[in-house]
């Protein structure tokens, strides 16, 4: 493995993608040699993923869409039904699958959770939350559309609402509440809204 690192001139600033990573042995060895490098593996084998070295189990990459209607200046929120967050209000979104990028996963989740939507006018990355253990990533995108729509909700949600800026529904999902109350994110969101026509 040290020869591999030297041959490819890998260091703490390197990003490595191990395609067909199996149970993650090479990723594990690389992470010991260059602990600050970004090392990610993908494999289509569910067996390999289930039996992966614990320290190399895949990262969880999720995304959420904060829909913003430019004609009404309102945002879409969905009421959740899962046992852990039942009754809280959140975004359309979820976890990326296999080789999906964060945004590809989000587009699939949007179709699954609310059906077809008006064309996206603008898509703006709003925030990337990373957990302390660097294993969970949540991408929040602001998606501007021209008109409000009635979502065709799947079983993950029991209701929806369109609300004005800072008139968020009560009982927001914890992570979303932190995002929308973050002073920096609020400022960024206000700036973006001022610029979107």
Coordinates of N, CA, C and O in Angstrom, one line a residue:
X1 N 0.8 -1.2 0.0 CA 0.0 0.0 0.0 C 0.9 1.3 0.0 O 0.5 2.2 -0.7
X2 N 2.0 1.3 0.8 CA 2.8 2.5 0.7 C 3.3 2.9 -0.7 O 3.3 4.0 -1.1
X3 N 3.6 1.8 -1.5 CA 4.0 2.1 -2.9 C 2.9 2.7 -3.7 O 3.1 3.6 -4.5
X4 N 1.7 2.3 -3.5 CA 0.5 2.8 -4.1 C 0.4 4.3 -3.8 O 0.1 5.1 -4.7
X5 N 0.5 4.7 -2.5 CA 0.4 6.1 -2.1 C 1.5 6.9 -2.8 O 1.3 8.0 -3.3
X6 N 2.8 6.4 -2.8 CA 3.9 7.1 -3.4 C 3.7 7.2 -4.9 O 3.9 8.3 -5.5
X7 N 3.3 6.1 -5.6 CA 3.1 6.1 -7.1 C 2.1 7.2 -7.5 O 2.3 7.9 -8.5
X8 N 1.0 7.3 -6.8 CA -0.1 8.2 -7.1 C 0.1 9.6 -6.4 O -0.7 10.5 -6.6
X9 N 1.2 9.7 -5.6 CA 1.5 11.0 -4.9 C 0.3 11.4 -4.1 O -0.1 12.6 -4.1
X10 N -0.3 10.5 -3.3 CA -1.4 10.8 -2.5 C -1.0 11.4 -1.2 O 0.1 11.1 -0.6
X11 N -1.8 12.4 -0.7 CA -1.5 13.1 0.5 C -2.8 13.5 1.2 O -3.9 13.1 0.8
X12 N -2.7 14.3 2.3 CA -3.9 14.7 3.1 C -4.9 15.5 2.3 O -6.1 15.6 2.7
X13 N -4.5 16.1 1.1 CA -5.4 16.8 0.3 C -6.0 16.0 -0.8 O -6.8 16.5 -1.6
X14 N -5.7 14.7 -0.9 CA -6.2 13.9 -2.0 C -7.6 13.4 -1.7 O -8.1 13.3 -0.6
X15 N -8.3 13.1 -2.8 CA -9.6 12.5 -2.8 C -9.5 11.2 -3.6 O -8.9 11.2 -4.8
X16 N -9.9 10.1 -3.0 CA -9.8 8.8 -3.7 C -11.2 8.2 -3.8 O -11.9 8.1 -2.8
X17 N -11.5 7.7 -5.0 CA -12.7 6.9 -5.2 C -12.3 5.5 -5.5 O -11.7 5.3 -6.6
X18 N -12.7 4.6 -4.7 CA -12.5 3.2 -4.9 C -13.7 2.5 -5.5 O -14.7 2.2 -4.8
X19 N -13.7 2.3 -6.8 CA -14.8 1.7 -7.5 C -14.7 0.2 -7.5 O -13.7 -0.3 -7.8
X20 N -15.8 -0.4 -6.9 CA -15.7 -1.9 -6.7 C -14.9 -2.1 -5.4 O -14.1 -3.0 -5.4
X21 N -15.3 -1.4 -4.4 CA -14.5 -1.4 -3.1 C -14.6 -2.7 -2.3 O -13.9 -2.9 -1.3
X22 N -15.6 -3.5 -2.6 CA -15.9 -4.7 -1.8 C -16.1 -4.4 -0.4 O -17.0 -3.5 -0.1
X23 N -15.4 -5.0 0.5 CA -15.7 -4.8 2.0 C -14.9 -3.6 2.5 O -14.9 -3.4 3.7
X24 N -14.1 -3.0 1.7 CA -13.4 -1.7 2.1 C -12.0 -1.9 2.6 O -11.5 -1.0 3.3
X25 N -11.4 -3.0 2.4 CA -10.0 -3.3 2.9 C -9.0 -2.2 2.4 O -8.2 -1.7 3.2
X26 N -9.0 -1.9 1.1 CA -8.1 -1.0 0.5 C -8.4 0.4 1.1 O -7.4 1.2 1.5
X27 N -9.6 0.8 1.2 CA -10.0 2.1 1.8 C -9.5 2.2 3.2 O -9.0 3.2 3.6
X28 N -9.7 1.1 4.0 CA -9.2 1.1 5.4 C -7.7 1.3 5.4 O -7.2 2.1 6.2
X29 N -6.9 0.6 4.6 CA -5.5 0.7 4.6 C -5.1 2.1 4.2 O -4.2 2.7 4.9
X30 N -5.7 2.7 3.2 CA -5.4 4.0 2.8 C -5.7 5.0 3.9 O -4.9 6.0 4.1
X31 N -6.8 4.9 4.6 CA -7.2 5.8 5.6 C -6.2 5.8 6.8 O -6.0 6.8 7.5
X32 N -5.5 4.6 7.0 CA -4.5 4.6 8.0 C -3.2 5.3 7.6 O -2.5 5.9 8.4
X33 N -2.9 5.2 6.3 CA -1.7 5.8 5.8 C -1.8 7.3 5.6 O -0.9 8.1 5.8
X34 N -3.0 7.8 5.2 CA -3.3 9.2 4.9 C -4.6 9.5 5.6 O -5.6 9.7 4.9
X35 N -4.7 9.7 6.9 CA -5.9 9.8 7.6 C -6.8 11.1 7.2 O -8.0 11.0 7.4
X36 N -6.2 12.1 6.7 CA -7.0 13.3 6.4 C -7.5 13.3 4.9 O -8.2 14.2 4.5
X37 N -7.1 12.3 4.1 CA -7.6 12.3 2.7 C -9.1 11.9 2.7 O -9.6 11.2 3.6
X38 N -9.8 12.3 1.7 CA -11.2 12.0 1.5 C -11.2 10.7 0.7 O -10.7 10.6 -0.5
X39 N -11.6 9.6 1.3 CA -11.6 8.3 0.7 C -13.1 7.7 0.7 O -13.7 7.6 1.7
X40 N -13.6 7.5 -0.5 CA -14.9 7.0 -0.7 C -14.9 5.8 -1.6 O -14.1 5.7 -2.5
X41 N -15.7 4.8 -1.3 CA -15.8 3.6 -2.1 C -17.3 3.4 -2.5 O -18.2 3.7 -1.8
X42 N -17.4 2.7 -3.7 CA -18.8 2.3 -4.1 C -18.7 0.9 -4.6 O -17.6 0.4 -5.1
X43 N -19.8 0.1 -4.4 CA -19.8 -1.2 -4.8 C -21.3 -1.6 -5.0 O -22.1 -1.2 -4.2
X44 N -21.6 -2.3 -6.0 CA -23.0 -2.7 -6.3 C -23.4 -3.9 -5.4 O -24.6 -4.2 -5.3
X45 N -22.5 -4.6 -4.8 CA -22.8 -5.8 -4.0 C -23.4 -5.4 -2.6 O -22.7 -4.8 -1.8
X46 N -24.6 -5.8 -2.4 CA -25.2 -5.5 -1.1 C -24.5 -6.4 0.0 O -24.4 -5.9 1.1
X47 N -24.0 -7.6 -0.4 CA -23.3 -8.4 0.6 C -22.0 -7.7 1.1 O -21.7 -7.6 2.3
X48 N -21.3 -7.1 0.1 CA -20.1 -6.4 0.4 C -20.3 -5.2 1.4 O -19.6 -5.0 2.3
X49 N -21.4 -4.5 1.1 CA -21.8 -3.4 1.9 C -22.1 -3.8 3.3 O -21.7 -3.2 4.3
X50 N -22.9 -4.9 3.4 CA -23.3 -5.4 4.8 C -22.2 -5.9 5.6 O -22.1 -5.7 6.8
X51 N -21.2 -6.4 4.9 CA -20.0 -7.1 5.6 C -18.8 -6.1 5.6 O -17.7 -6.6 6.0
X52 N -19.0 -4.9 5.2 CA -17.8 -4.0 5.2 C -17.2 -3.8 6.5 O -17.9 -3.9 7.6
X53 N -15.9 -3.4 6.5 CA -15.2 -3.0 7.7 C -16.0 -1.9 8.4 O -16.3 -0.9 7.7
X54 N -16.3 -1.9 9.6 CA -17.1 -1.0 10.3 C -16.7 0.5 10.0 O -17.5 1.4 9.8
X55 N -15.4 0.7 10.1 CA -14.9 2.1 9.9 C -15.0 2.6 8.4 O -14.9 3.7 8.2
X56 N -15.3 1.6 7.5 CA -15.4 2.0 6.1 C -16.8 1.9 5.6 O -17.0 2.1 4.4
X57 N -17.8 1.7 6.4 CA -19.2 1.7 5.9 C -19.5 3.0 5.3 O -19.0 4.0 5.7
X58 N -20.3 2.9 4.2 CA -20.5 4.0 3.4 C -21.1 5.3 4.1 O -21.8 5.2 5.1
X59 N -20.7 6.4 3.6 CA -21.3 7.7 4.1 C -22.7 7.8 3.7 O -23.2 7.2 2.7
X60 N -23.5 8.5 4.5 CA -24.9 8.7 4.2 C -25.0 10.1 3.6 O -24.7 11.1 4.2
X61 N -25.4 10.1 2.3 CA -25.6 11.4 1.6 C -27.0 11.6 1.3 O -27.7 10.8 0.7
X62 N -27.5 12.7 1.9 CA -29.0 13.0 1.8 C -29.1 14.4 1.2 O -28.1 15.2 1.3
X63 N -30.3 14.8 0.7 CA -30.5 16.1 0.2 C -32.0 16.5 0.4 O -32.8 15.6 0.5
X64 N -32.2 17.8 0.5 CA -33.6 18.3 0.7 C -33.8 19.5 -0.2 O -32.9 20.3 -0.5
X65 N -35.0 19.6 -0.7 CA -35.4 20.7 -1.6 C -36.3 21.7 -0.8 O -37.4 21.3 -0.4
X66 N -35.8 22.9 -0.7 CA -36.6 24.0 -0.2 C -37.2 24.7 -1.4 O -36.6 25.5 -2.0
X67 N -38.5 24.3 -1.8 CA -39.1 24.9 -2.9 C -39.5 26.3 -2.6 O -40.1 26.5 -1.6
X68 N -39.3 27.2 -3.6 CA -39.6 28.6 -3.4 C -40.4 29.0 -4.7 O -39.9 28.9 -5.8
X69 N -41.6 29.5 -4.5 CA -42.5 29.9 -5.6 C -42.2 31.4 -5.8 O -42.5 32.2 -4.9
X70 N -41.7 31.8 -6.9 CA -41.3 33.2 -7.1 C -42.6 34.1 -7.3 O -42.5 35.3 -7.0
X71 N -43.7 33.6 -7.8 CA -44.9 34.4 -8.0 C -45.6 34.7 -6.6 O -46.2 35.8 -6.5
X72 N -45.6 33.8 -5.7 CA -46.2 34.0 -4.4 C -45.3 34.3 -3.3 O -45.7 34.7 -2.2
X73 N -44.0 34.1 -3.5 CA -42.9 34.3 -2.5 C -43.1 33.4 -1.3 O -43.0 33.9 -0.2
X74 N -43.5 32.2 -1.6 CA -43.8 31.2 -0.5 C -43.0 29.9 -0.7 O -42.6 29.6 -1.8
X75 N -42.8 29.2 0.4 CA -42.0 28.0 0.5 C -42.9 26.8 0.8 O -43.8 26.9 1.5
X76 N -42.5 25.6 0.2 CA -43.2 24.4 0.5 C -42.6 23.6 1.6 O -41.4 23.4 1.6
X77 N -43.4 23.1 2.5 CA -43.0 22.3 3.6 C -44.0 21.0 3.6 O -45.2 21.2 3.3
X78 N -43.4 19.9 4.0 CA -44.2 18.6 4.0 C -44.2 18.1 5.5 O -43.2 18.2 6.2
X79 N -45.4 17.6 5.9 CA -45.5 17.1 7.3 C -45.2 15.6 7.2 O -45.7 14.8 6.4
X80 N -44.2 15.2 8.1 CA -43.7 13.8 8.1 C -44.5 12.8 8.8 O -45.3 13.2 9.7
X81 N -44.4 11.5 8.4 CA -45.2 10.5 9.0 C -44.4 9.4 9.7 O -44.9 8.6 10.4
X82 N -43.0 9.4 9.5 CA -42.2 8.3 10.1 C -42.3 8.4 11.6 O -42.5 9.4 12.2
X83 N -42.0 7.3 12.2 CA -42.2 7.2 13.7 C -41.3 8.1 14.4 O -41.7 8.7 15.4
X84 N -40.1 8.3 14.0 CA -39.1 9.2 14.7 C -39.4 10.7 14.6 O -39.2 11.4 15.6
X85 N -40.0 11.1 13.5 CA -40.2 12.6 13.3 C -41.7 12.9 12.9 O -42.0 13.9 12.4
X86 N -42.6 12.0 13.3 CA -44.0 12.2 12.9 C -44.5 13.5 13.4 O -44.3 13.9 14.5
X87 N -45.2 14.2 12.5 CA -45.8 15.5 12.8 C -45.0 16.7 12.6 O -45.5 17.8 12.6
X88 N -43.7 16.5 12.4 CA -42.8 17.6 12.1 C -42.9 18.0 10.7 O -43.2 17.2 9.8
X89 N -42.5 19.2 10.4 CA -42.5 19.7 9.0 C -41.1 19.7 8.5 O -40.1 20.1 9.2
X90 N -40.9 19.2 7.3 CA -39.6 19.1 6.6 C -39.6 19.5 5.2 O -40.6 20.0 4.7
X91 N -38.6 19.0 4.5 CA -38.4 19.3 3.1 C -38.7 18.0 2.3 O -38.7 16.9 2.8
X92 N -38.9 18.2 1.0 CA -38.9 17.0 0.1 C -37.4 16.6 0.0 O -36.5 17.4 -0.1
X93 N -37.2 15.3 0.1 CA -35.8 14.8 -0.1 C -35.6 13.5 0.6 O -36.5 12.9 1.2
X94 N -34.4 13.1 0.6 CA -34.0 11.8 1.2 C -32.6 11.4 0.9 O -31.8 12.2 0.5
X95 N -32.3 10.1 1.0 CA -30.9 9.6 0.8 C -30.7 9.2 -0.6 O -31.5 8.6 -1.3
X96 N -29.5 9.6 -1.1 CA -29.0 9.1 -2.4 C -28.7 7.6 -2.4 O -28.3 7.1 -1.3
X97 N -29.0 7.0 -3.5 CA -28.8 5.6 -3.6 C -27.5 5.2 -4.4 O -27.3 5.9 -5.5
X98 N -26.8 4.3 -4.0 CA -25.7 3.7 -4.7 C -24.8 4.8 -5.4 O -24.1 5.5 -4.7
X99 N -24.8 4.9 -6.7 CA -23.9 5.8 -7.4 C -24.6 7.2 -7.7 O -24.0 8.0 -8.4
X100 N -25.7 7.4 -7.1 CA -26.4 8.7 -7.4 C -25.6 9.8 -6.7 O -25.1 9.7 -5.6
X101 N -25.5 11.0 -7.4 CA -25.0 12.2 -6.7 C -26.1 12.7 -5.8 O -27.2 12.2 -5.8
X102 N -25.7 13.6 -4.9 CA -26.7 14.2 -4.0 C -27.9 14.8 -4.8 O -29.0 14.6 -4.4
X103 N -27.6 15.5 -5.9 CA -28.7 16.1 -6.6 C -29.5 15.1 -7.4 O -30.8 15.2 -7.5
X104 N -28.9 14.1 -8.0 CA -29.6 13.0 -8.7 C -30.6 12.3 -7.7 O -31.7 12.1 -8.1
X105 N -30.1 12.0 -6.5 CA -30.9 11.4 -5.5 C -32.1 12.3 -5.1 O -33.2 11.8 -5.0
X106 N -31.8 13.6 -5.1 CA -32.9 14.6 -4.7 C -34.0 14.6 -5.8 O -35.2 14.6 -5.5
X107 N -33.6 14.6 -7.1 CA -34.6 14.6 -8.2 C -35.5 13.4 -8.1 O -36.7 13.5 -8.3
X108 N -34.9 12.2 -7.8 CA -35.7 11.0 -7.7 C -36.6 11.1 -6.5 O -37.8 10.7 -6.6
X109 N -36.1 11.6 -5.3 CA -36.9 11.7 -4.1 C -38.1 12.7 -4.4 O -39.2 12.5 -3.9
X110 N -37.9 13.8 -5.1 CA -38.9 14.7 -5.4 C -40.0 14.0 -6.2 O -41.2 14.2 -5.8
X111 N -39.7 13.3 -7.2 CA -40.7 12.6 -8.0 C -41.5 11.6 -7.1 O -42.7 11.4 -7.2
X112 N -40.8 10.8 -6.2 CA -41.4 9.9 -5.4 C -42.3 10.5 -4.3 O -43.4 10.0 -4.0
X113 N -41.9 11.6 -3.8 CA -42.6 12.2 -2.6 C -43.7 13.2 -3.0 O -44.7 13.3 -2.3
X114 N -43.6 13.9 -4.1 CA -44.6 15.0 -4.5 C -45.1 14.9 -5.9 O -45.9 15.7 -6.4
X115 N -44.5 13.9 -6.7 CA -45.0 13.8 -8.1 C -44.3 14.8 -9.0 O -43.2 15.3 -8.6
X116 N -44.9 15.2 -10.1 CA -44.3 16.1 -11.0 C -44.4 17.5 -10.4 O -45.4 17.9 -9.7
X117 N -43.5 18.4 -10.8 CA -43.4 19.7 -10.3 C -43.3 20.7 -11.5 O -42.9 20.2 -12.6
X118 N -43.6 22.0 -11.3 CA -43.2 22.9 -12.4 C -41.7 22.9 -12.7 O -41.0 22.4 -11.8
X119 N -41.3 23.3 -13.8 CA -39.9 23.3 -14.2 C -39.1 24.1 -13.2 O -39.6 25.2 -12.6
X120 N -37.9 23.7 -12.9 CA -37.0 24.4 -12.0 C -36.5 25.7 -12.7 O -35.9 25.6 -13.7
X121 N -36.8 26.8 -12.1 CA -36.3 28.1 -12.6 C -34.8 28.3 -12.2 O -34.0 28.7 -13.1
X122 N -34.5 28.0 -11.0 CA -33.1 28.1 -10.5 C -33.0 27.0 -9.4 O -33.9 26.7 -8.6
X123 N -31.8 26.5 -9.3 CA -31.4 25.5 -8.2 C -30.1 26.1 -7.6 O -29.1 26.3 -8.3
X124 N -30.2 26.4 -6.3 CA -29.1 27.1 -5.6 C -28.7 26.3 -4.4 O -29.6 26.1 -3.5
X125 N -27.5 25.8 -4.3 CA -27.1 25.1 -3.1 C -27.1 26.1 -1.9 O -26.6 27.2 -2.0
X126 N -27.8 25.7 -0.8 CA -28.0 26.6 0.3 C -27.1 26.2 1.4 O -26.5 27.1 2.1
X127 N -27.0 24.9 1.7 CA -26.2 24.5 2.8 C -25.7 23.1 2.6 O -26.4 22.3 2.0
X128 N -24.5 22.8 3.2 CA -24.1 21.4 3.3 C -23.7 21.1 4.7 O -22.8 21.7 5.3
X129 N -24.6 20.3 5.4 CA -24.3 20.0 6.8 C -23.5 18.7 6.8 O -23.8 17.7 6.1
X130 N -22.5 18.6 7.6 CA -21.7 17.4 7.8 C -21.6 17.1 9.3 O -21.4 17.9 10.1
X131 N -21.9 15.8 9.6 CA -21.9 15.4 11.0 C -20.5 15.4 11.5 O -19.5 15.4 10.8
X132 N -20.4 15.4 12.9 CA -19.1 15.4 13.5 C -18.2 14.2 13.1 O -17.0 14.4 13.0
X133 N -18.8 13.1 12.9 CA -18.0 11.9 12.5 C -17.7 11.8 11.0 O -17.1 10.8 10.6
X134 N -18.1 12.8 10.3 CA -17.9 12.9 8.8 C -18.5 11.8 8.1 O -18.0 11.4 7.0
X135 N -19.6 11.2 8.6 CA -20.3 10.1 7.9 C -21.7 10.4 7.3 O -22.2 9.7 6.5
X136 N -22.2 11.6 7.8 CA -23.5 12.0 7.3 C -23.5 13.4 6.7 O -22.9 14.3 7.3
X137 N -24.0 13.5 5.5 CA -23.9 14.7 4.7 C -25.3 15.1 4.3 O -26.0 14.2 3.7
X138 N -25.8 16.3 4.6 CA -27.1 16.7 4.1 C -27.0 18.0 3.3 O -26.6 19.0 3.8
X139 N -27.4 17.9 2.0 CA -27.3 19.0 1.1 C -28.7 19.7 1.0 O -29.7 19.0 0.8
X140 N -28.8 20.9 1.3 CA -30.1 21.7 1.2 C -30.0 22.6 0.0 O -29.0 23.4 -0.1
X141 N -30.9 22.4 -0.9 CA -31.0 23.2 -2.1 C -32.2 24.1 -2.1 O -33.3 23.6 -1.7
X142 N -32.1 25.3 -2.5 CA -33.2 26.2 -2.8 C -33.6 26.0 -4.2 O -32.8 26.1 -5.1
X143 N -34.9 25.6 -4.5 CA -35.3 25.4 -5.9 C -36.4 26.3 -6.1 O -37.5 26.3 -5.6
X144 N -36.1 27.3 -7.0 CA -37.1 28.3 -7.4 C -38.0 27.8 -8.5 O -37.5 27.2 -9.5
X145 N -39.3 28.0 -8.4 CA -40.3 27.6 -9.4 C -41.2 28.8 -9.6 O -41.3 29.7 -8.8
X146 N -41.9 28.8 -10.8 CA -42.8 30.0 -11.1 C -44.1 29.9 -10.4 O -44.7 31.0 -10.0
X147 N -44.6 28.7 -10.1 CA -46.0 28.7 -9.5 C -46.1 27.5 -8.5 O -45.4 26.5 -8.6
X148 N -46.9 27.8 -7.5 CA -47.2 26.7 -6.5 C -47.9 25.5 -7.2 O -48.5 25.7 -8.2
X149 N -47.7 24.4 -6.6 CA -48.4 23.2 -7.1 C -48.9 22.4 -5.9 O -48.5 22.6 -4.7
X150 N -49.8 21.5 -6.2 CA -50.4 20.6 -5.2 C -49.6 19.3 -5.2 O -49.7 18.6 -6.2
X151 N -48.9 19.0 -4.2 CA -48.1 17.8 -4.2 C -49.0 16.5 -4.1 O -50.0 16.5 -3.5
X152 N -48.5 15.5 -4.9 CA -49.2 14.2 -4.8 C -48.4 13.4 -3.7 O -47.4 12.8 -4.1
X153 N -48.8 13.5 -2.5 CA -48.0 13.0 -1.4 C -47.9 11.4 -1.4 O -49.0 10.8 -1.6
X154 N -46.8 10.9 -1.1 CA -46.7 9.4 -0.8 C -46.9 9.2 0.7 O -47.2 10.1 1.4
X155 N -46.7 8.0 1.1 CA -46.9 7.6 2.5 C -45.9 8.2 3.5 O -46.1 8.2 4.7
X156 N -44.9 8.9 3.0 CA -43.9 9.5 3.9 C -44.4 10.8 4.5 O -43.8 11.3 5.4
X157 N -45.5 11.4 3.9 CA -46.0 12.7 4.4 C -47.5 12.7 4.5 O -48.2 12.0 3.7
X158 N -48.0 13.4 5.4 CA -49.5 13.5 5.6 C -50.1 14.8 5.2 O -51.3 15.0 5.2
X159 N -49.2 15.8 5.0 CA -49.8 17.1 4.6 C -48.7 18.0 4.0 O -47.5 17.7 4.0
X160 N -49.1 19.2 3.6 CA -48.2 20.1 3.0 C -48.7 21.6 3.3 O -49.9 21.8 3.6
X161 N -47.8 22.5 3.2 CA -48.2 23.9 3.3 C -47.2 24.8 2.6 O -46.1 24.4 2.4
X162 N -47.7 25.9 2.1 CA -46.8 27.0 1.5 C -46.8 28.1 2.5 O -47.9 28.6 2.9
X163 N -45.6 28.6 2.8 CA -45.5 29.7 3.8 C -44.6 30.8 3.4 O -43.7 30.5 2.6
X164 N -44.7 31.9 3.9 CA -43.9 33.1 3.6 C -42.5 33.0 4.4 O -42.4 32.2 5.3
X165 N -41.6 33.7 4.0 CA -40.2 33.8 4.6 C -40.4 34.1 6.1 O -41.0 35.0 6.5
X166 N -39.7 33.3 6.9 CA -39.7 33.4 8.4 C -41.1 33.2 9.0 O -41.3 33.5 10.2
X167 N -42.1 32.7 8.3 CA -43.4 32.3 8.8 C -43.5 30.8 8.7 O -44.5 30.3 8.3
X168 N -42.4 30.2 9.1 CA -42.3 28.7 9.0 C -43.3 28.0 9.8 O -43.8 28.5 10.9
X169 N -43.8 26.8 9.4 CA -44.8 26.1 10.2 C -44.2 25.7 11.6 O -43.0 25.5 11.7
X170 N -45.0 25.6 12.5 CA -44.6 25.2 13.9 C -44.2 23.7 13.9 O -44.8 22.9 13.1
X171 N -43.3 23.4 14.7 CA -42.8 22.0 14.9 C -42.0 21.6 13.7 O -42.3 20.5 13.1
X172 N -41.0 22.4 13.3 CA -40.1 22.0 12.2 C -39.2 20.8 12.6 O -38.9 20.7 13.8
X173 N -38.8 20.0 11.6 CA -37.9 19.0 11.9 C -36.6 19.6 12.5 O -36.2 20.7 12.1
X174 N -36.0 19.0 13.5 CA -34.9 19.6 14.2 C -33.7 20.1 13.3 O -33.3 21.2 13.5
X175 N -33.3 19.3 12.4 CA -32.2 19.7 11.5 C -32.6 20.9 10.7 O -31.8 21.9 10.5
X176 N -33.8 20.9 10.1 CA -34.3 22.0 9.3 C -34.4 23.3 10.2 O -34.1 24.4 9.7
X177 N -34.9 23.1 11.4 CA -35.0 24.3 12.3 C -33.7 24.9 12.5 O -33.5 26.2 12.5
X178 N -32.7 24.1 12.8 CA -31.3 24.6 12.9 C -30.8 25.4 11.7 O -30.2 26.5 11.8
X179 N -31.1 24.8 10.5 CA -30.7 25.5 9.3 C -31.4 26.8 9.1 O -30.7 27.8 8.9
X180 N -32.7 26.8 9.3 CA -33.5 28.1 9.0 C -33.2 29.1 10.1 O -33.5 30.3 9.8
X181 N -32.8 28.7 11.3 CA -32.5 29.7 12.3 C -31.0 30.1 12.4 O -30.7 31.0 13.1
X182 N -30.2 29.5 11.5 CA -28.8 29.9 11.5 C -28.7 31.3 10.8 O -29.1 31.5 9.7
X183 N -28.0 32.2 11.5 CA -27.9 33.6 11.1 C -27.3 33.7 9.7 O -27.7 34.4 8.8
X184 N -26.2 32.9 9.5 CA -25.5 32.9 8.2 C -26.4 32.4 7.1 O -26.5 33.0 6.0
X185 N -27.1 31.3 7.3 CA -28.0 30.8 6.3 C -29.2 31.7 6.0 O -29.6 31.9 4.9
X186 N -29.7 32.3 7.1 CA -30.8 33.3 6.9 C -30.4 34.4 6.0 O -31.1 34.9 5.1
X187 N -29.2 34.9 6.3 CA -28.6 36.0 5.4 C -28.4 35.6 4.0 O -28.8 36.4 3.1
X188 N -27.9 34.4 3.8 CA -27.7 33.9 2.4 C -29.1 33.7 1.7 O -29.2 34.1 0.6
X189 N -30.0 33.2 2.5 CA -31.3 33.0 1.9 C -32.0 34.3 1.5 O -32.6 34.4 0.4
X190 N -31.9 35.3 2.4 CA -32.5 36.6 2.1 C -31.8 37.2 0.9 O -32.5 37.8 0.0
X191 N -30.5 37.1 0.8 CA -29.8 37.7 -0.4 C -30.2 37.0 -1.7 O -30.5 37.7 -2.7
X192 N -30.3 35.7 -1.6 CA -30.8 34.9 -2.8 C -32.2 35.3 -3.2 O -32.5 35.6 -4.4
X193 N -33.1 35.4 -2.2 CA -34.5 35.8 -2.5 C -34.6 37.2 -3.1 O -35.4 37.5 -4.0
X194 N -33.7 38.1 -2.7 CA -33.7 39.5 -3.2 C -33.3 39.5 -4.7 O -33.7 40.3 -5.4
X195 N -32.4 38.5 -5.1 CA -31.9 38.4 -6.4 C -32.8 37.7 -7.4 O -32.7 37.9 -8.6
X196 N -33.6 36.7 -6.9 CA -34.4 35.9 -7.8 C -35.6 36.7 -8.2 O -36.3 37.3 -7.4
X197 N -35.9 36.8 -9.5 CA -37.0 37.5 -10.0 C -38.0 36.5 -10.6 O -37.6 35.6 -11.2

